[in-house]
Coordinates of N, CA and C and ligand atoms in Angstrom, one line a residue:
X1 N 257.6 61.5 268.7 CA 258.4 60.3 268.3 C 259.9 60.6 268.4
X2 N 260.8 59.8 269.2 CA 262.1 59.8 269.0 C 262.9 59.2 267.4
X3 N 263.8 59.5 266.7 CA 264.6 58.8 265.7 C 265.5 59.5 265.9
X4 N 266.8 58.7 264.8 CA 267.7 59.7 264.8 C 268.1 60.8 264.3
X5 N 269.0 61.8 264.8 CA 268.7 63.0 263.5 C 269.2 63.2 261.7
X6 N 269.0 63.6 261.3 CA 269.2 63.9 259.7 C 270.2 64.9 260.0
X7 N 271.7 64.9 259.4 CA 272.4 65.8 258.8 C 272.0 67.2 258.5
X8 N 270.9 67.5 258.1 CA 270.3 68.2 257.7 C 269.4 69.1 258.5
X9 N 269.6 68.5 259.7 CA 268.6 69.4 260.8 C 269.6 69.7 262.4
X10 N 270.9 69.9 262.0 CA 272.1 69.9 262.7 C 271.3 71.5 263.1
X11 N 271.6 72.3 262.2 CA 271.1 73.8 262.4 C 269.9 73.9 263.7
X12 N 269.0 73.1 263.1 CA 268.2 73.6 264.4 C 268.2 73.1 265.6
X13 N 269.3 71.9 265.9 CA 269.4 71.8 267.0 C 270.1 72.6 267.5
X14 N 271.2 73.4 267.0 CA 271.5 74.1 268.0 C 270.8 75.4 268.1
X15 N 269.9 75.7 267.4 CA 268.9 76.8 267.9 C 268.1 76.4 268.8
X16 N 268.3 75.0 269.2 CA 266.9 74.4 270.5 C 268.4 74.7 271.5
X17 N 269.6 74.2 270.9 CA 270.5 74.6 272.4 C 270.3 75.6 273.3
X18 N 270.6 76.8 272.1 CA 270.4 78.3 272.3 C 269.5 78.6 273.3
X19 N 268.0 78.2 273.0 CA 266.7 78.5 273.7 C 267.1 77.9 275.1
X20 N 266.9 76.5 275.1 CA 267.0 75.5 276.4 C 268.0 75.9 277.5
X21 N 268.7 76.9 276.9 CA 270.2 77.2 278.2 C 269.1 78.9 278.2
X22 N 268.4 79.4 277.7 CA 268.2 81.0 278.3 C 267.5 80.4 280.0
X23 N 267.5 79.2 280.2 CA 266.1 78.8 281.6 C 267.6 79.4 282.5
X24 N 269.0 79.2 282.3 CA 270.0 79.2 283.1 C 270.4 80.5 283.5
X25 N 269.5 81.7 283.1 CA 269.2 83.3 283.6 C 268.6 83.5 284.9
X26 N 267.9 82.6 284.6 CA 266.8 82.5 286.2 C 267.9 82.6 287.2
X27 N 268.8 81.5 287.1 CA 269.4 81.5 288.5 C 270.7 82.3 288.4
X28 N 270.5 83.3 287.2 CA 272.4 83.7 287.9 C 273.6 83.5 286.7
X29 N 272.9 82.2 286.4 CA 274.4 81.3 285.4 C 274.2 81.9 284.1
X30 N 274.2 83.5 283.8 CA 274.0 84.2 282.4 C 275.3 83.2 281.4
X31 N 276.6 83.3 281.8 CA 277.7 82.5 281.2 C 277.1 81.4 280.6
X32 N 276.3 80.8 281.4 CA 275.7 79.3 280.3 C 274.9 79.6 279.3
X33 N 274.5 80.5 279.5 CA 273.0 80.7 278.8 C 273.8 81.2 277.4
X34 N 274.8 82.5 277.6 CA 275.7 82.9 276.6 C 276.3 82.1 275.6
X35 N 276.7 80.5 276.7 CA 277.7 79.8 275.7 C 277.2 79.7 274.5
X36 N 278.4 79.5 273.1 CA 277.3 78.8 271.9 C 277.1 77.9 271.8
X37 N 276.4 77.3 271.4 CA 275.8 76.2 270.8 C 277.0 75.1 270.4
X38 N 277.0 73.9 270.3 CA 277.4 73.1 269.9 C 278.1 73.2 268.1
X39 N 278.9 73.3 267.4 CA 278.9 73.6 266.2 C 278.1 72.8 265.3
X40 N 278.0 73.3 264.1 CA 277.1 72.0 263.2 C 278.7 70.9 262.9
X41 N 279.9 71.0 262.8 CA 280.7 70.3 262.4 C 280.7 68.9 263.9
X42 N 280.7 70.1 265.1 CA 281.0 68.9 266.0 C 279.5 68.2 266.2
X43 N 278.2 68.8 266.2 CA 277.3 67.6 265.7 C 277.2 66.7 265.0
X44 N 277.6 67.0 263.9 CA 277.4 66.0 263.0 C 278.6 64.8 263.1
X45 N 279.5 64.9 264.0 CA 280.4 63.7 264.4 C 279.8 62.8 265.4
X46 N 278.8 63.0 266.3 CA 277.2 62.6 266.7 C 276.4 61.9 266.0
X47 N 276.0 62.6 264.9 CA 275.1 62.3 264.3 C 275.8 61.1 263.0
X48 N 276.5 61.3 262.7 CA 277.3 60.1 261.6 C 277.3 58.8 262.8
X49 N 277.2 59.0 263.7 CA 277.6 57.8 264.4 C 276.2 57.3 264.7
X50 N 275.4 57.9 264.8 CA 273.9 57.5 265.5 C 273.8 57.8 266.7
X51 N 274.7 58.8 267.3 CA 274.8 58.8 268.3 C 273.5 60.8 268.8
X52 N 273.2 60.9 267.8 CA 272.6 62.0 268.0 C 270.3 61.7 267.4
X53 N 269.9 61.7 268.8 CA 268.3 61.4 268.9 C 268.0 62.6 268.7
X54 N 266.3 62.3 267.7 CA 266.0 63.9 268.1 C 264.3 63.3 268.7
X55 N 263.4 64.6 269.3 CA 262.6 64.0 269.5 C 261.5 65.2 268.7
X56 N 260.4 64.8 268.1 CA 260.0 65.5 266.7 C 258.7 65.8 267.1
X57 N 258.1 67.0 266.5 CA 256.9 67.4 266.8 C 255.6 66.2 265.6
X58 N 254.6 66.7 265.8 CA 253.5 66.4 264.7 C 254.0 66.3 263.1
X59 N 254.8 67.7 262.8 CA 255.3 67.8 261.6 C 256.7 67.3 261.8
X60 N 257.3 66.2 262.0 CA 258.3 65.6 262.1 C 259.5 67.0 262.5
X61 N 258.9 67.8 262.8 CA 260.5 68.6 263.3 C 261.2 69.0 264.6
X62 N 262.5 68.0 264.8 CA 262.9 68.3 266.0 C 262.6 69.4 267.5
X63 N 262.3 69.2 268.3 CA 261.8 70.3 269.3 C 262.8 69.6 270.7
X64 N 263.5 68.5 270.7 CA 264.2 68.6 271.7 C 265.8 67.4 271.1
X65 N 266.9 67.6 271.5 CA 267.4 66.2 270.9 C 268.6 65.6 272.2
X66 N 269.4 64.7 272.1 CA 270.4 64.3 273.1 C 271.7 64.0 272.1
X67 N 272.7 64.2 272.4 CA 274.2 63.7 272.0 C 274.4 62.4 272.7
X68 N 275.0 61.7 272.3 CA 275.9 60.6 273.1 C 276.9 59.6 272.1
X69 N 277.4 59.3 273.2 CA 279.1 58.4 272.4 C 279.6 57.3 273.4
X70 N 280.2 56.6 273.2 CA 280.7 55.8 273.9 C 282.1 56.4 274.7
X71 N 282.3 55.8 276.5 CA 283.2 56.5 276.8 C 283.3 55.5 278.0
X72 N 284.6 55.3 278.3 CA 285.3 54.3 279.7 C 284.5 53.2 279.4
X73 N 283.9 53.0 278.1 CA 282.9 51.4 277.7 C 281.8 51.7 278.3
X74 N 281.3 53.0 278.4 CA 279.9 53.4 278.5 C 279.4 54.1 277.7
X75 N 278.0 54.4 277.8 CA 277.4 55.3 276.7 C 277.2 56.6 277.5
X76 N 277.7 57.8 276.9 CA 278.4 58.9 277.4 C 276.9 59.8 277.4
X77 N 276.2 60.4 278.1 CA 275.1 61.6 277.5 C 276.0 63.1 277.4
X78 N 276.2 63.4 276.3 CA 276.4 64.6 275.9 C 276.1 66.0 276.4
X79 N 274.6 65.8 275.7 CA 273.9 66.9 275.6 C 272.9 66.8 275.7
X80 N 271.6 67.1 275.8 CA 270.2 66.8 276.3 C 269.7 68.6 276.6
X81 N 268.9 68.7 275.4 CA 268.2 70.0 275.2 C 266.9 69.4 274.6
X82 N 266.1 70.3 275.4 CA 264.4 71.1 274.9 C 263.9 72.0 275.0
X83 N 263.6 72.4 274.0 CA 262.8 73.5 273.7 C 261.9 74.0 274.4
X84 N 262.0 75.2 275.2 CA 261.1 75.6 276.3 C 259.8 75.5 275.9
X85 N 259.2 75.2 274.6 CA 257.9 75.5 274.0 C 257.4 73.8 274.5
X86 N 258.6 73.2 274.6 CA 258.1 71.7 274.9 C 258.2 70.6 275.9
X87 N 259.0 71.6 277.1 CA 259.4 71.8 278.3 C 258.0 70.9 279.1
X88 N 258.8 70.3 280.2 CA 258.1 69.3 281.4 C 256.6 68.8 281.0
X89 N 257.2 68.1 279.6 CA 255.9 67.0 279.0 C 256.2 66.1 278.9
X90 N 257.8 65.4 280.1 CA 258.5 64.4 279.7 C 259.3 64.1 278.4
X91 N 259.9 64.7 277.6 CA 260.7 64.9 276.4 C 262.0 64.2 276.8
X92 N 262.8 64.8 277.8 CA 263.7 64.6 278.8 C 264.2 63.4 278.7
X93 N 263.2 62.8 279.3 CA 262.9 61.4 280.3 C 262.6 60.4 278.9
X94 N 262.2 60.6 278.0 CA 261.9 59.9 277.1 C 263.5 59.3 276.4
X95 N 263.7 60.8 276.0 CA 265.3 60.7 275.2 C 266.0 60.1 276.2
X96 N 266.0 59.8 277.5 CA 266.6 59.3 278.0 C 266.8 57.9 278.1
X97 N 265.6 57.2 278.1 CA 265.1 55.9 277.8 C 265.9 55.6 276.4
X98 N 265.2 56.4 275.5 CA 265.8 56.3 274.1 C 267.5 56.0 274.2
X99 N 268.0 56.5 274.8 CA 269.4 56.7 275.0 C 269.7 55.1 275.5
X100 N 269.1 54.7 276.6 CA 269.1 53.9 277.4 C 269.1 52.3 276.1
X101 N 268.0 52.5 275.5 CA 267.8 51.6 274.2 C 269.1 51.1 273.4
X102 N 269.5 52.3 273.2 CA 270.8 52.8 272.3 C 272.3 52.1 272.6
X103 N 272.4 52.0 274.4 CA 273.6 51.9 275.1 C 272.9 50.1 275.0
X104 N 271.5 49.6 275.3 CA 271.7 48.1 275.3 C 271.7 47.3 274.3
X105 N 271.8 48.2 273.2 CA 272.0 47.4 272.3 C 272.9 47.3 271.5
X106 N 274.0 48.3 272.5 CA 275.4 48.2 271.8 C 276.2 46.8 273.3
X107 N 275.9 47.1 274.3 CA 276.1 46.2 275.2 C 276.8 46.7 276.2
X108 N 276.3 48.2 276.3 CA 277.0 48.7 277.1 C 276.1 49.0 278.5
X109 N 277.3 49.3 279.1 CA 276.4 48.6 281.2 C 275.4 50.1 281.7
X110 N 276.2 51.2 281.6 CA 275.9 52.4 282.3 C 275.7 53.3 281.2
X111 N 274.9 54.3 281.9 CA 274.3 55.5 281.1 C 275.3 56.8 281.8
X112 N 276.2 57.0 281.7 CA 276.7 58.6 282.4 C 276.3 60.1 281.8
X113 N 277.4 60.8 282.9 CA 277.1 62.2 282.0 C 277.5 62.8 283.3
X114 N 277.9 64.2 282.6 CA 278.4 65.1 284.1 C 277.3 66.2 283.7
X115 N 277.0 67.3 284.7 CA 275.9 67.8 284.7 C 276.5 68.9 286.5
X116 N 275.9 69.9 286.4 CA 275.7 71.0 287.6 C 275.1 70.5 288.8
X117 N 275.6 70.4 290.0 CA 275.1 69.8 290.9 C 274.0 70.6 291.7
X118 N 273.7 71.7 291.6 CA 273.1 72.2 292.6 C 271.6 73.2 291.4
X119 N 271.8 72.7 290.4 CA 270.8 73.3 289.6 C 269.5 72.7 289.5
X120 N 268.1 73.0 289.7 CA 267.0 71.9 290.1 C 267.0 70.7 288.9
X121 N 267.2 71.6 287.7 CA 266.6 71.2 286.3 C 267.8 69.9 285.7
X122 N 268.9 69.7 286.7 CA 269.9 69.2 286.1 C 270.3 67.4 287.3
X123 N 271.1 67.9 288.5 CA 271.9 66.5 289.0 C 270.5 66.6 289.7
X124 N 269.5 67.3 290.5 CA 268.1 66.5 291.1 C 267.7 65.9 290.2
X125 N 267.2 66.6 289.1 CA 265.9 66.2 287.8 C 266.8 64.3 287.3
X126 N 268.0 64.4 287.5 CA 268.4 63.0 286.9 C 268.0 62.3 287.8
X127 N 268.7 62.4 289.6 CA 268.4 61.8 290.6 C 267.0 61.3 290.7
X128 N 266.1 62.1 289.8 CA 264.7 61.8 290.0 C 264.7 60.6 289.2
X129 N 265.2 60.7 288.2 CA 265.3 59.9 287.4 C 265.9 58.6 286.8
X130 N 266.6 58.5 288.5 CA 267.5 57.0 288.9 C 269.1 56.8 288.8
X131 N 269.3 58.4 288.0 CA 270.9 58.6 288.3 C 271.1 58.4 289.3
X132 N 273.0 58.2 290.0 CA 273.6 58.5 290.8 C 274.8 59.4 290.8
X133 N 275.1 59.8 291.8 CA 276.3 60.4 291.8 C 278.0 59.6 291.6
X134 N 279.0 60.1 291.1 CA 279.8 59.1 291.1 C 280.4 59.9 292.1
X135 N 281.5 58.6 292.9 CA 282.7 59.5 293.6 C 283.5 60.1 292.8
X136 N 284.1 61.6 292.7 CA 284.8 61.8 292.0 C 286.3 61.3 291.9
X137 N 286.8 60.7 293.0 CA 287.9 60.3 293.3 C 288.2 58.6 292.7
X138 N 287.0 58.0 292.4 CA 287.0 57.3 291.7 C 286.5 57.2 290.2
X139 N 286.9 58.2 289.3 CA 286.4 58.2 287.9 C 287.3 57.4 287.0
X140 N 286.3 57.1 285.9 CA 286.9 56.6 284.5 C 287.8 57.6 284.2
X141 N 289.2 57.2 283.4 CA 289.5 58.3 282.8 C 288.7 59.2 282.1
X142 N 288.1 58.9 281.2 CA 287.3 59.6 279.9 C 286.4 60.5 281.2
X143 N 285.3 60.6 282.1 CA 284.3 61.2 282.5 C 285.7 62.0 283.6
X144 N 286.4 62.1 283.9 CA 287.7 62.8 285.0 C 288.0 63.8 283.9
X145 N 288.2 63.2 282.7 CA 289.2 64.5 281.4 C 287.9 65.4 281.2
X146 N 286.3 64.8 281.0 CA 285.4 66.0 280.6 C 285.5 66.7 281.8
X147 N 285.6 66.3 283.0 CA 284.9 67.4 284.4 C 286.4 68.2 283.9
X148 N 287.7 67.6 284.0 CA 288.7 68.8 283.6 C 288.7 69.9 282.7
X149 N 288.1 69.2 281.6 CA 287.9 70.3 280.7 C 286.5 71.5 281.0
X150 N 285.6 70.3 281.3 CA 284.7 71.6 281.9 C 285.4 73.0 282.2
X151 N 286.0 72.1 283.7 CA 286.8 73.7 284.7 C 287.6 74.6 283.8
X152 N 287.9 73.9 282.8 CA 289.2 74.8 282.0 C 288.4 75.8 281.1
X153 N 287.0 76.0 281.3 CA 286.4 76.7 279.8 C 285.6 77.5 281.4
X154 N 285.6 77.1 282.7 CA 284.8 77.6 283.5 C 284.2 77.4 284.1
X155 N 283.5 76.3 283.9 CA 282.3 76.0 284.3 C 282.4 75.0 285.9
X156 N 283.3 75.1 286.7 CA 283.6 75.0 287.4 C 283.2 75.8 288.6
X157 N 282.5 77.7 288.1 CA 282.4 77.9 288.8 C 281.2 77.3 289.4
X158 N 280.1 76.6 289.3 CA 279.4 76.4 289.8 C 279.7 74.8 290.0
X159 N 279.3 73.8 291.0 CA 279.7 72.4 291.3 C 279.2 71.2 289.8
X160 N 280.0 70.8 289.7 CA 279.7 69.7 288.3 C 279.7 68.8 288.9
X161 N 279.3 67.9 288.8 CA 279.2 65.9 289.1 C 279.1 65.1 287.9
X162 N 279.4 64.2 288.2 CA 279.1 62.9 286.7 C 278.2 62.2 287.9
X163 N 277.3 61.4 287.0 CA 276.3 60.7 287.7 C 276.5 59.2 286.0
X164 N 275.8 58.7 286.8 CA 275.4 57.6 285.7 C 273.9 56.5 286.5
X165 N 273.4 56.1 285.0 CA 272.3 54.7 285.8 C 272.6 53.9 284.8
X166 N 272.2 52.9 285.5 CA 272.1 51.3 284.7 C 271.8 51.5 283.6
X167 N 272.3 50.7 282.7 CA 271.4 50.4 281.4 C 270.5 49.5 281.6
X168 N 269.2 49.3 281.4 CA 268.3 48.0 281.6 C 267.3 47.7 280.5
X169 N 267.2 46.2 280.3 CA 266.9 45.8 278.8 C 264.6 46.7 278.7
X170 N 264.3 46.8 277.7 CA 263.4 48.0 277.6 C 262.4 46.6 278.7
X171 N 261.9 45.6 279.0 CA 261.1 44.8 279.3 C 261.9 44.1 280.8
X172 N 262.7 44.6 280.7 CA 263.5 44.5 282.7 C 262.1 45.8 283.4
Ligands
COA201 C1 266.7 69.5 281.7 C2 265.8 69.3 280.6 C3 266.4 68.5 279.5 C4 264.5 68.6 281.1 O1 263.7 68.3 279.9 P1 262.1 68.2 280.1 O2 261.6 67.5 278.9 O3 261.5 69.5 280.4 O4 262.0 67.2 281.3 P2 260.9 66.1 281.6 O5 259.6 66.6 281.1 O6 261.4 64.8 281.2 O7 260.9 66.2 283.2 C5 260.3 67.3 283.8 C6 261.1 67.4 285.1 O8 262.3 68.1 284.9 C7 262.6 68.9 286.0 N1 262.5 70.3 285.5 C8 262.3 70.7 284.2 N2 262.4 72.0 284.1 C9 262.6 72.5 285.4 C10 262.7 73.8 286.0 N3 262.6 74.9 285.2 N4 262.8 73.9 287.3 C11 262.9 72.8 288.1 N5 262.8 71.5 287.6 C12 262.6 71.4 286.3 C13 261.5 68.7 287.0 O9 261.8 67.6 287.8 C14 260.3 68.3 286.1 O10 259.3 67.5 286.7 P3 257.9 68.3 287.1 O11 257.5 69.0 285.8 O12 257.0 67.2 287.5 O13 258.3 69.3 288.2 C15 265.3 70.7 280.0 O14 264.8 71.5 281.1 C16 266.4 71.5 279.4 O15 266.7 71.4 278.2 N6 267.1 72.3 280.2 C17 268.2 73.2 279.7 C18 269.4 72.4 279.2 C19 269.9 71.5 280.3 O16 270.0 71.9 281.5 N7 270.2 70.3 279.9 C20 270.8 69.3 280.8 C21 272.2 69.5 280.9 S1 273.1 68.2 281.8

């Protein structure tokens, strides 16, 4: 079941962070895998908004969650982690939707998000998923300042994209 998250379970999301970035050893990207976690302060500015889903085991406890916010008058994806224990059962793809719910019923058009372009698990796995690529020469302010900042913390070494899809009402 998706809902949103409780204040109170800030902590273990970012221990699902933690886990969900060790897959980024496989190929090389140790630096990602290293980064920390999200803070519990800068979650919970997510989470006060509603802007932070989790998606919950049998015993109601988070095993995968997403961030998002509004940004250039879209709904921004954050963050999007799962728990390797709960990995390619569709979790992903759900919170995605879920997200998707979220942006139409604030009234907003597009789903974005920047993401690693050449990583399977990341700009394919969306593409599979109906993203597109944006031109970068044509960005919103707001998705232009995160790829900047990206590059400024590093993460540049490897290629970034912003992609975005439609928002569409749950019965389109
Ligand atoms: C990316 C991520 C959120 C996908 O979550 P998920 O619940 O496993 O994904 P879904 O079950 O919805 O979709 C599964 C699909 O994702 C892709 N995928 C997931 N793990 C993958 C891997 N290790 N290698 C290649 N593709 C992978 C495949 O397309 C897969 O389909 P398949 O199982 O039929 O091959 C998850 O792997 C994750 O948390 N990764 C680490 C953090 C991350 O990269 N987040 C996204 C940052 S922009």
């Amino acid at each position: 079941m998706i809902r949103a998250a409780r204040a109170d379970e800030l902590e273990r999301l970012r221990g699902i962070e933690t886990a969900a970035g060790e897959i980024f050893r496989s190929c090389g990207m140790d630096a990602i895998a290293d980064d920390e976690p999200l803070t519990v302060t800068e979650l919970a500015i997510f989470q006060a908004r509603g802007g932070a889903l989790v998606y919950v085991d049998a015993a109601d406890v988070p095993v995968a969650y997403l961030l998002l916010g509004d940004l250039d008058g879209n709904a921004h994806v954050e963050q999007l982690s799962v728990h390797p224990s709960h990995a390619r059962q569709g979790l992903g793809g759900g919170l995605l939707e879920a997200a998707g719910m979220w942006a139409y019923a604030k009234g907003l058009e597009w789903l974005t998000l920047t993401t690693f372009r050449d990583v399977p698990w990341n700009a394919p796995y969306y593409r599979r998923l109906g993203f597109e690529e944006l031109d970068p020469e044509k960005l919103d302010d707001g998705l232009r300042r995160i790829l900047e900042c990206e590059a400024l913390v590093g993460l540049h070494r490897w290629p970034r994209i912003a992609m975005r899809r439609r928002v569409r009402s749950v019965t389109a």
